[in-house]
Amino acid sequence: MILEIPTGKGHHINDINDFSQTGTRHSVENSDPILSSLGDYAAAARQAMTPVAAAYFMGGAGDEVTLAQNRAAYDRYALVPRILTGMTGGSTRLSLLGRELTHPILLAPVAYQRMAHPHGESGTATAAAALEALMVLSCQASEPMEDVARAGTTCRWFQIYMQPTRDATLTLVRRAEAAGYEAIVVTVDAPISGVRNREMRVGYELPDGIAPVNLQGLPPPPPLPEGGNAVFDHFMANAPGWADIEWLRRQTGLHLILKGVLHPDDARRAVSAGADALIVSNHGGRVLDTSVPTLVQLPAVVDAVQGAVPVLMDGGITRGTDIIKARALGATAVLIGRPIVEALSVRGAQGVAHILRLLRDELEIAMALCGCSSLDMIGPELLHEM
């Protein structure tokens, strides 16, 4: 007998069905699309988003090689299932930095979510709470961090870029502490923006009413020196270094997580600097095009830290089987970014809740078919490299 678990439109999203379901640009609901996968939501989002929003949320840097390869990396591995294995009492639970989580699917920091849907970051937080998912809020969120914290998520981290002054950085950290965030996630792979040609082609700029409200009131970067090079003498002159990470470690009792680690030497240095966890990330292919896909580099980072800290990863995850492959290569948990705003643009907070449910359903089914009743049973022996 084959057990069929319904995961189509409308399944598992009644927890927050009081939310409206208006689209961003078009009324996607009028066409009543069948949304049974994250790919379905991505296709619908291309119609729901404005061209400017689509370029920002769905695009990457340069020729978008890394964007494509992040996804393609999962196809390099096939799963080798085990059979006739007992599944009674199975679960997707795990422990991460002292927290017991129901599943390993985290919501990555994504800026300006109100550009995708009026529900914005608060809607995403409500969906995260309903599906028991840990959410990472971007410092470039379009809503105040305090408002998002009140929206209902029970476990939340706050992402920052190191600001031009340490005082400004500390202002953000203190606000996050007061609002109940449990970790500071420092993005370290984007001291300067990548070359985003897709955004250039549509004339990207923030729409009226959308702004990085948590950064308002903080001092701007110093002006470009006369005759100076914009990249080397301005942006990179104000970029953080390892001493800034060590300083930040001394300033807060919150967990400190570095996001954007790809090189094994950097991973070891991060642990020495006091990081409590690392996120293997290439910024979703939005910064340095042709940088190594995250799944490809994950084993090297895991090997470098030798279990000293948890290693998480993001990039290209659209299926429950992708999560199994990431776990098999050493990731403690995974983060999704683009799928959040794609679902948000199509069906608001309800859409975000739905994709989380879809991913968890797919993960549980794949675990059962691979003979794994717990995340700890997922190992490299499940993978065959093609």
CSV table of C-alpha atoms in Angstrom, one decimal:
chain,number,residue,atom,x,y,z
A,1,MET,CA,0.0,0.0,0.0
A,2,ILE,CA,1.3,3.5,-0.9
A,3,LEU,CA,0.4,6.1,1.7
A,4,GLU,CA,-0.4,9.4,-0.1
A,5,ILE,CA,0.0,12.5,1.9
A,6,PRO,CA,-2.0,15.4,0.4
A,7,THR,CA,0.3,18.5,0.0
A,8,GLY,CA,-1.7,20.4,-2.6
A,9,LYS,CA,-3.4,23.8,-2.5
A,10,GLY,CA,-5.0,24.6,0.8
A,11,HIS,CA,-3.4,21.8,2.8
A,12,HIS,CA,-1.9,22.7,6.2
A,13,ILE,CA,-2.4,26.4,5.9
A,14,ASN,CA,-5.5,26.9,8.1
A,15,ASP,CA,-3.5,28.1,11.0
A,16,ILE,CA,-3.4,31.6,9.6
A,17,ASN,CA,-6.3,31.5,7.2
A,18,ASP,CA,-7.5,34.9,8.5
A,19,PHE,CA,-4.9,36.6,6.4
A,20,SER,CA,-6.0,38.2,3.2
A,21,GLN,CA,-4.7,36.7,0.0
A,22,THR,CA,-4.0,39.6,-2.3
A,23,GLY,CA,-1.1,39.6,-4.7
A,24,THR,CA,1.6,42.2,-5.1
A,25,ARG,CA,0.8,43.3,-8.7
A,26,HIS,CA,-1.8,40.9,-10.0
A,27,SER,CA,-4.6,39.1,-8.2
A,28,VAL,CA,-3.0,35.7,-8.6
A,29,GLU,CA,-5.8,34.1,-6.6
A,30,ASN,CA,-8.3,34.9,-9.4
A,31,SER,CA,-6.5,32.4,-11.6
A,32,ASP,CA,-6.6,29.9,-8.8
A,33,PRO,CA,-3.2,28.4,-9.5
A,34,ILE,CA,-2.3,24.9,-8.2
A,35,LEU,CA,0.5,25.5,-5.8
A,36,SER,CA,1.9,22.1,-4.7
A,37,SER,CA,5.7,22.9,-4.7
A,38,LEU,CA,8.1,25.7,-4.1
A,39,GLY,CA,8.7,25.7,-7.9
A,40,ASP,CA,5.0,26.4,-8.4
A,41,TYR,CA,5.3,29.4,-6.1
A,42,ALA,CA,8.3,30.7,-7.9
A,43,ALA,CA,6.5,30.5,-11.2
A,44,ALA,CA,3.5,32.3,-9.7
A,45,ALA,CA,5.7,34.9,-8.1
A,46,ARG,CA,7.0,36.0,-11.5
A,47,GLN,CA,3.5,37.2,-12.3
A,48,ALA,CA,2.7,38.5,-8.8
A,49,MET,CA,5.8,40.7,-8.4
A,50,THR,CA,6.5,44.0,-10.2
A,51,PRO,CA,9.5,43.9,-12.6
A,52,VAL,CA,11.6,45.8,-10.0
A,53,ALA,CA,10.7,43.5,-7.2
A,54,ALA,CA,11.3,40.4,-9.3
A,55,ALA,CA,14.7,41.7,-10.3
A,56,TYR,CA,15.7,42.3,-6.7
A,57,PHE,CA,14.3,39.2,-5.1
A,58,MET,CA,14.8,36.6,-7.9
A,59,GLY,CA,18.0,37.9,-9.6
A,60,GLY,CA,21.6,37.4,-8.9
A,61,ALA,CA,25.0,38.9,-9.7
A,62,GLY,CA,26.5,39.1,-13.2
A,63,ASP,CA,25.5,36.3,-15.5
A,64,GLU,CA,23.8,34.6,-12.5
A,65,VAL,CA,26.1,31.5,-12.9
A,66,THR,CA,26.3,31.0,-9.1
A,67,LEU,CA,22.6,31.5,-8.8
A,68,ALA,CA,22.0,28.6,-11.2
A,69,GLN,CA,24.8,26.4,-9.9
A,70,ASN,CA,23.6,26.7,-6.3
A,71,ARG,CA,20.5,24.8,-7.5
A,72,ALA,CA,22.2,22.5,-9.9
A,73,ALA,CA,24.6,21.3,-7.2
A,74,TYR,CA,21.9,19.2,-5.7
A,75,ASP,CA,21.5,17.2,-8.9
A,76,ARG,CA,25.1,16.0,-8.6
A,77,TYR,CA,23.9,13.7,-5.9
A,78,ALA,CA,21.4,10.8,-6.0
A,79,LEU,CA,19.9,9.3,-2.9
A,80,VAL,CA,20.5,5.6,-2.1
A,81,PRO,CA,17.4,4.6,0.0
A,82,ARG,CA,17.3,1.9,2.6
A,83,ILE,CA,14.3,-0.4,2.9
A,84,LEU,CA,12.2,-2.3,5.5
A,85,THR,CA,13.2,0.1,8.3
A,86,GLY,CA,11.0,0.8,11.2
A,87,MET,CA,9.8,4.4,11.5
A,88,THR,CA,7.8,4.4,14.7
A,89,GLY,CA,8.5,7.5,16.7
A,90,GLY,CA,10.4,9.2,13.9
A,91,SER,CA,10.7,13.0,13.8
A,92,THR,CA,12.6,15.9,12.3
A,93,ARG,CA,13.6,17.4,15.7
A,94,LEU,CA,17.0,18.7,16.4
A,95,SER,CA,18.9,20.8,19.0
A,96,LEU,CA,20.6,24.0,17.8
A,97,LEU,CA,22.5,26.4,20.1
A,98,GLY,CA,20.5,25.3,23.1
A,99,ARG,CA,17.1,25.4,21.3
A,100,GLU,CA,15.0,22.4,20.6
A,101,LEU,CA,13.6,22.8,17.1
A,102,THR,CA,10.8,20.9,15.4
A,103,HIS,CA,12.6,20.8,12.1
A,104,PRO,CA,15.8,22.0,10.4
A,105,ILE,CA,14.2,24.5,8.0
A,106,LEU,CA,15.1,28.1,9.0
A,107,LEU,CA,14.1,31.4,7.3
A,108,ALA,CA,17.0,33.3,6.0
A,109,PRO,CA,17.3,37.1,6.3
A,110,VAL,CA,15.7,38.8,3.3
A,111,ALA,CA,15.5,42.6,3.1
A,112,TYR,CA,12.5,44.8,2.2
A,113,GLN,CA,9.8,42.1,2.4
A,114,ARG,CA,7.0,44.7,2.2
A,115,MET,CA,8.1,45.1,-1.4
A,116,ALA,CA,6.9,41.6,-2.0
A,117,HIS,CA,3.6,41.9,-0.1
A,118,PRO,CA,2.0,44.3,2.5
A,119,HIS,CA,2.2,41.5,5.1
A,120,GLY,CA,6.0,42.0,5.0
A,121,GLU,CA,8.3,40.7,7.7
A,122,SER,CA,5.5,40.5,10.3
A,123,GLY,CA,3.6,38.2,8.0
A,124,THR,CA,6.6,36.0,7.6
A,125,ALA,CA,7.2,36.0,11.3
A,126,THR,CA,3.6,34.9,11.9
A,127,ALA,CA,3.9,32.1,9.4
A,128,ALA,CA,7.2,31.0,11.0
A,129,ALA,CA,5.5,30.8,14.4
A,130,ALA,CA,2.6,28.8,13.0
A,131,LEU,CA,5.0,26.3,11.5
A,132,GLU,CA,7.5,26.4,14.4
A,133,ALA,CA,10.4,27.7,12.2
A,134,LEU,CA,13.3,29.8,13.4
A,135,MET,CA,13.4,33.1,11.6
A,136,VAL,CA,16.4,35.4,10.9
A,137,LEU,CA,15.3,39.0,10.4
A,138,SER,CA,17.4,41.2,8.2
A,139,CYS,CA,18.7,44.6,9.5
A,140,GLN,CA,17.4,45.9,6.2
A,141,ALA,CA,13.9,44.8,7.0
A,142,SER,CA,11.1,47.1,5.9
A,143,GLU,CA,9.5,46.9,9.4
A,144,PRO,CA,11.0,47.7,12.9
A,145,MET,CA,12.6,44.7,14.5
A,146,GLU,CA,10.4,45.2,17.6
A,147,ASP,CA,7.2,45.0,15.5
A,148,VAL,CA,8.4,41.8,13.9
A,149,ALA,CA,9.3,40.3,17.3
A,150,ARG,CA,5.8,40.9,18.5
A,151,ALA,CA,4.3,39.2,15.4
A,152,GLY,CA,4.6,35.8,17.1
A,153,THR,CA,7.7,33.8,16.2
A,154,THR,CA,9.1,32.1,19.3
A,155,CYS,CA,12.7,31.7,18.1
A,156,ARG,CA,14.3,34.5,16.2
A,157,TRP,CA,17.8,35.7,15.2
A,158,PHE,CA,18.8,39.2,14.0
A,159,GLN,CA,21.1,39.7,11.0
A,160,ILE,CA,23.4,42.7,10.7
A,161,TYR,CA,26.1,44.1,8.5
A,162,MET,CA,28.9,45.7,10.5
A,163,GLN,CA,28.1,49.4,10.4
A,164,PRO,CA,30.6,52.2,9.6
A,165,THR,CA,31.1,52.8,13.3
A,166,ARG,CA,31.2,50.4,16.2
A,167,ASP,CA,28.7,52.5,18.1
A,168,ALA,CA,26.2,52.2,15.2
A,169,THR,CA,26.7,48.4,15.2
A,170,LEU,CA,26.2,48.3,18.9
A,171,THR,CA,23.0,50.3,18.7
A,172,LEU,CA,21.5,47.5,16.5
A,173,VAL,CA,22.8,44.8,18.8
A,174,ARG,CA,21.3,46.4,21.9
A,175,ARG,CA,17.9,46.8,20.2
A,176,ALA,CA,18.0,43.2,19.2
A,177,GLU,CA,18.8,42.1,22.7
A,178,ALA,CA,16.0,44.2,24.2
A,179,ALA,CA,13.5,42.8,21.6
A,180,GLY,CA,14.2,39.2,22.5
A,181,TYR,CA,16.4,38.1,19.6
A,182,GLU,CA,18.6,35.1,20.6
A,183,ALA,CA,21.5,35.5,18.2
A,184,ILE,CA,23.3,38.0,16.1
A,185,VAL,CA,24.0,36.8,12.5
A,186,VAL,CA,26.8,38.9,10.9
A,187,THR,CA,26.9,38.8,7.2
A,188,VAL,CA,30.6,38.8,6.2
A,189,ASP,CA,30.6,38.1,2.5
A,190,ALA,CA,29.2,41.4,1.2
A,191,PRO,CA,31.3,44.4,2.2
A,192,ILE,CA,30.3,45.7,-1.2
A,193,SER,CA,27.4,44.9,-3.5
A,194,GLY,CA,27.8,42.6,-6.4
A,195,VAL,CA,27.2,43.6,-10.0
A,196,ARG,CA,23.5,43.0,-10.4
A,197,ASN,CA,22.8,43.5,-14.1
A,198,ARG,CA,19.2,42.3,-13.8
A,199,GLU,CA,18.5,45.1,-11.4
A,200,MET,CA,20.3,47.6,-13.6
A,201,ARG,CA,18.2,46.7,-16.6
A,202,VAL,CA,14.9,47.5,-14.8
A,203,GLY,CA,16.2,50.7,-13.2
A,204,TYR,CA,15.9,49.2,-9.7
A,205,GLU,CA,15.2,51.6,-6.8
A,206,LEU,CA,13.2,51.1,-3.6
A,207,PRO,CA,9.5,52.0,-4.1
A,208,ASP,CA,8.0,54.8,-2.1
A,209,GLY,CA,7.2,53.8,1.4
A,210,ILE,CA,9.8,51.0,1.5
A,211,ALA,CA,13.0,51.7,3.5
A,212,PRO,CA,15.5,50.0,5.8
A,213,VAL,CA,13.7,51.4,8.8
A,214,ASN,CA,16.0,49.8,11.4
A,215,LEU,CA,19.0,51.7,10.0
A,216,GLN,CA,17.3,55.1,10.1
A,217,GLY,CA,19.0,57.5,12.4
A,218,LEU,CA,22.4,55.7,12.2
A,219,PRO,CA,25.3,57.6,10.8
A,220,PRO,CA,25.9,57.1,7.0
A,221,PRO,CA,29.3,56.0,5.7
A,222,PRO,CA,31.9,58.7,5.4
A,223,PRO,CA,32.1,60.5,2.0
A,224,LEU,CA,34.4,59.3,-0.7
A,225,PRO,CA,37.8,61.0,-0.4
A,226,GLU,CA,38.7,63.3,-3.3
A,227,GLY,CA,40.6,61.4,-5.9
A,228,GLY,CA,40.0,58.1,-4.1
A,229,ASN,CA,39.0,54.8,-5.6
A,230,ALA,CA,35.4,54.1,-4.8
A,231,VAL,CA,35.9,50.4,-4.2
A,232,PHE,CA,39.3,50.2,-2.5
A,233,ASP,CA,39.5,53.6,-0.8
A,234,HIS,CA,35.9,54.0,0.2
A,235,PHE,CA,33.8,50.8,0.5
A,236,MET,CA,36.6,48.5,1.5
A,237,ALA,CA,38.3,51.0,3.7
A,238,ASN,CA,35.2,50.8,5.9
A,239,ALA,CA,34.8,47.1,5.6
A,240,PRO,CA,35.0,45.0,8.8
A,241,GLY,CA,37.9,42.8,9.8
A,242,TRP,CA,38.5,40.0,12.2
A,243,ALA,CA,39.2,42.5,15.0
A,244,ASP,CA,35.7,43.8,14.6
A,245,ILE,CA,34.3,40.3,15.0
A,246,GLU,CA,36.4,39.7,18.1
A,247,TRP,CA,35.2,43.0,19.5
A,248,LEU,CA,31.5,42.2,18.8
A,249,ARG,CA,32.0,38.8,20.5
A,250,ARG,CA,33.0,40.7,23.7
A,251,GLN,CA,30.0,43.1,23.5
A,252,THR,CA,27.1,40.7,23.7
A,253,GLY,CA,26.0,37.5,25.4
A,254,LEU,CA,23.8,36.5,22.4
A,255,HIS,CA,25.0,33.7,20.1
A,256,LEU,CA,27.3,35.1,17.4
A,257,ILE,CA,26.9,33.5,14.0
A,258,LEU,CA,28.9,34.4,10.8
A,259,LYS,CA,27.1,34.1,7.5
A,260,GLY,CA,28.9,33.9,4.3
A,261,VAL,CA,31.8,31.5,5.1
A,262,LEU,CA,33.1,29.4,2.3
A,263,HIS,CA,36.9,28.9,2.8
A,264,PRO,CA,38.0,26.4,5.3
A,265,ASP,CA,40.7,28.7,6.7
A,266,ASP,CA,38.0,31.4,7.3
A,267,ALA,CA,35.9,28.8,9.0
A,268,ARG,CA,38.7,28.0,11.4
A,269,ARG,CA,39.5,31.7,12.0
A,270,ALA,CA,35.8,32.3,12.7
A,271,VAL,CA,35.7,29.7,15.4
A,272,SER,CA,38.9,31.2,17.0
A,273,ALA,CA,37.2,34.7,16.9
A,274,GLY,CA,34.3,33.3,19.0
A,275,ALA,CA,31.6,32.4,16.5
A,276,ASP,CA,29.0,30.0,17.9
A,277,ALA,CA,27.9,28.8,14.5
A,278,LEU,CA,28.7,29.3,10.8
A,279,ILE,CA,26.4,29.6,7.8
A,280,VAL,CA,27.9,28.4,4.5
A,281,SER,CA,26.5,30.9,2.0
A,282,ASN,CA,27.4,32.8,-1.1
A,283,HIS,CA,24.6,35.3,-0.6
A,284,GLY,CA,22.3,33.4,-2.9
A,285,GLY,CA,24.6,34.2,-5.9
A,286,ARG,CA,23.9,37.9,-5.4
A,287,VAL,CA,27.4,39.2,-4.6
A,288,LEU,CA,30.3,37.4,-6.4
A,289,ASP,CA,29.2,35.6,-9.5
A,290,THR,CA,31.0,32.3,-10.3
A,291,SER,CA,31.7,31.8,-6.6
A,292,VAL,CA,31.6,28.2,-5.5
A,293,PRO,CA,28.1,26.6,-4.9
A,294,THR,CA,27.3,26.2,-1.3
A,295,LEU,CA,26.5,22.5,-1.3
A,296,VAL,CA,29.9,21.9,-3.1
A,297,GLN,CA,31.8,23.8,-0.4
A,298,LEU,CA,29.8,22.5,2.6
A,299,PRO,CA,31.9,19.4,3.3
A,300,ALA,CA,35.2,21.4,3.4
A,301,VAL,CA,33.8,23.8,6.0
A,302,VAL,CA,32.4,21.0,8.1
A,303,ASP,CA,35.7,19.2,8.0
A,304,ALA,CA,37.6,22.4,8.9
A,305,VAL,CA,35.7,23.1,12.2
A,306,GLN,CA,35.8,19.4,13.3
A,307,GLY,CA,32.5,19.7,15.2
A,308,ALA,CA,33.5,22.8,17.2
A,309,VAL,CA,30.4,24.7,16.1
A,310,PRO,CA,27.2,23.9,14.1
A,311,VAL,CA,27.5,24.5,10.4
A,312,LEU,CA,24.4,25.6,8.6
A,313,MET,CA,24.0,26.4,4.9
A,314,ASP,CA,21.7,28.1,2.4
A,315,GLY,CA,21.4,28.3,-1.4
A,316,GLY,CA,19.2,26.6,-3.9
A,317,ILE,CA,17.0,24.6,-1.6
A,318,THR,CA,13.6,23.9,-3.1
A,319,ARG,CA,12.8,20.3,-2.1
A,320,GLY,CA,12.8,18.1,1.0
A,321,THR,CA,15.4,15.9,-0.7
A,322,ASP,CA,17.7,18.9,-0.9
A,323,ILE,CA,17.6,19.1,2.9
A,324,ILE,CA,18.6,15.4,3.2
A,325,LYS,CA,21.5,16.0,0.9
A,326,ALA,CA,22.7,19.0,2.9
A,327,ARG,CA,22.4,17.0,6.1
A,328,ALA,CA,24.2,14.1,4.6
A,329,LEU,CA,27.1,16.4,3.8
A,330,GLY,CA,27.3,17.8,7.3
A,331,ALA,CA,24.8,20.7,7.6
A,332,THR,CA,23.0,20.9,11.0
A,333,ALA,CA,20.2,22.9,9.4
A,334,VAL,CA,19.4,24.8,6.3
A,335,LEU,CA,18.0,28.3,5.4
A,336,ILE,CA,15.7,29.3,2.6
A,337,GLY,CA,15.6,32.9,1.3
A,338,ARG,CA,14.0,33.4,-2.1
A,339,PRO,CA,11.2,30.9,-1.5
A,340,ILE,CA,10.0,33.1,1.4
A,341,VAL,CA,9.4,36.2,-0.7
A,342,GLU,CA,8.1,34.2,-3.7
A,343,ALA,CA,5.5,32.7,-1.5
A,344,LEU,CA,4.8,36.0,0.3
A,345,SER,CA,4.2,37.8,-3.0
A,346,VAL,CA,1.7,35.2,-4.1
A,347,ARG,CA,-0.3,34.6,-1.0
A,348,GLY,CA,1.1,36.7,1.8
A,349,ALA,CA,1.8,35.1,5.2
A,350,GLN,CA,-0.4,32.1,4.2
A,351,GLY,CA,1.9,31.3,1.3
A,352,VAL,CA,5.0,31.4,3.6
A,353,ALA,CA,3.3,29.0,6.0
A,354,HIS,CA,2.4,26.7,3.0
A,355,ILE,CA,5.9,26.4,1.6
A,356,LEU,CA,7.2,25.6,5.1
A,357,ARG,CA,4.6,22.9,5.4
A,358,LEU,CA,5.4,21.6,1.9
A,359,LEU,CA,9.1,21.4,2.7
A,360,ARG,CA,8.6,19.6,6.0
A,361,ASP,CA,6.2,17.1,4.4
A,362,GLU,CA,8.7,16.4,1.6
A,363,LEU,CA,11.5,16.0,4.2
A,364,GLU,CA,9.5,13.6,6.3
A,365,ILE,CA,8.5,11.5,3.2
A,366,ALA,CA,12.0,11.4,1.9
A,367,MET,CA,13.4,10.4,5.3
A,368,ALA,CA,10.9,7.6,5.5
A,369,LEU,CA,11.8,6.4,2.0
A,370,CYS,CA,15.5,6.6,2.8
A,371,GLY,CA,15.1,4.5,6.0
A,372,CYS,CA,15.9,7.4,8.4
A,373,SER,CA,13.6,8.0,11.4
A,374,SER,CA,15.7,10.9,12.7
A,375,LEU,CA,18.0,13.5,11.3
A,376,ASP,CA,20.9,11.9,13.0
A,377,MET,CA,20.5,8.8,10.8
A,378,ILE,CA,21.2,10.9,7.7
A,379,GLY,CA,24.8,10.4,6.6
A,380,PRO,CA,27.0,10.4,3.5
A,381,GLU,CA,26.3,6.7,2.9
A,382,LEU,CA,22.9,7.9,1.6
A,383,LEU,CA,24.5,9.8,-1.3
A,384,HIS,CA,25.8,8.6,-4.7
A,385,GLU,CA,27.8,11.3,-6.5
A,386,MET,CA,26.7,11.3,-10.2
